[in-house]
Coordinates of C-alpha atoms in Angstrom, one line a residue:
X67 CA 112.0 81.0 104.0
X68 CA 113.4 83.9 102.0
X69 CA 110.5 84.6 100.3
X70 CA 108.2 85.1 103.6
X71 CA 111.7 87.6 105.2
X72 CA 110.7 89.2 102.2
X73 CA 107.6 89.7 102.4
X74 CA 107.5 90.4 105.9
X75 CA 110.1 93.7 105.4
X76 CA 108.2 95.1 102.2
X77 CA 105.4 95.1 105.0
X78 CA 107.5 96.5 107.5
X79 CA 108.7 99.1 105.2
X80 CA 105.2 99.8 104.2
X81 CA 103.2 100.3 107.6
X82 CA 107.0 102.5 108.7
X83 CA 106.1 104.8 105.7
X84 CA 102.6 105.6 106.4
X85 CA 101.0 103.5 103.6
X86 CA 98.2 101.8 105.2
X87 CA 94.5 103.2 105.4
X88 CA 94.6 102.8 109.5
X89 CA 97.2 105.7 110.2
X90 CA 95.3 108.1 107.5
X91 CA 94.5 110.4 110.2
X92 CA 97.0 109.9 112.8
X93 CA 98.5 113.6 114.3
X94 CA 96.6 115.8 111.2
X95 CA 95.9 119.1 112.5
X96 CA 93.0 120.1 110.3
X97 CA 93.2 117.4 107.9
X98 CA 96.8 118.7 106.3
X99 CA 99.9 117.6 106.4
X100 CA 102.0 119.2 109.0
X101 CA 105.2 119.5 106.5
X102 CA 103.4 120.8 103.5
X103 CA 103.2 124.7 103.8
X104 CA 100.2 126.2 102.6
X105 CA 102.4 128.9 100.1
X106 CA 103.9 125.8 98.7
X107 CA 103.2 125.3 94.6
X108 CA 102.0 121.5 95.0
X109 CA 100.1 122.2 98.5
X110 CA 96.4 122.5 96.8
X111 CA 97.7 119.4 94.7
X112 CA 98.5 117.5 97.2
X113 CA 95.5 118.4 99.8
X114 CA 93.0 117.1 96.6
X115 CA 94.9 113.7 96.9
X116 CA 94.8 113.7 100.6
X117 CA 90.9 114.2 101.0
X118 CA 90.2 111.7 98.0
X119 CA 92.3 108.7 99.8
X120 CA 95.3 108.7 97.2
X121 CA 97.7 109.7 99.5
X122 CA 98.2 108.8 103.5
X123 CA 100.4 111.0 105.8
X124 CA 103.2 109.0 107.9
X125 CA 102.3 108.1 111.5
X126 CA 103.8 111.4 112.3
X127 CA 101.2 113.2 110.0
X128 CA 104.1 114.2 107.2
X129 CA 104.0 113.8 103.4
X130 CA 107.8 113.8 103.3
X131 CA 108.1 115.1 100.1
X132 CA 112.4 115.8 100.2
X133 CA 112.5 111.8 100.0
X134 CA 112.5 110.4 97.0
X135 CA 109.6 108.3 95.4
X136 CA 109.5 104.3 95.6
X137 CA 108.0 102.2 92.5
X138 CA 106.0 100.6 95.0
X139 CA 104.5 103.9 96.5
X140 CA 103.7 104.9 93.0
X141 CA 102.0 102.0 92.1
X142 CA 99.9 102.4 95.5
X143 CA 99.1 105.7 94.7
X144 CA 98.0 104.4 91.0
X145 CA 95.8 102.0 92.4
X146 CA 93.7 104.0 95.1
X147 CA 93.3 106.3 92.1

């Protein structure tokens, strides 16, 4: 029983934070994120990620990048590359 609680927040916690192919597009104005400005140093960095798949904005269209990076996003992002 604990083991399926488990599993059933990592996939909470995964579909809250954006992480599944079906939200890739939801609320992108022009295919961007809407929290990455375009003077920023990583923002051509991280648009090449976005249009190859490897990373998928939040429901709200946001890469978040103040929060601090999960082992398991980082092994997501590994794998779709």
């Amino acid at each position: 029983m604990r083991k399926v609680l488990l599993v059933v927040a990592a996939l909470g916690m995964v579909s809250f934070w954006g992480l599944t192919p079906g939200l890739a597009d939801a609320g992108l104005p022009g295919g961007s994120f809407i929290d990455v400005p375009r003077n920023h140093p990583a923002y051509s960095a991280v648009q090449d990620l976005l249009s190859r798949g490897i990373l998928i904005p939040t429901a709200g269209g946001q890469f978040m990048g103040d929060q601090p990076l999960l082992r398991y996003d980082a092994a997501i992002w590994l794998h779709r590359a």
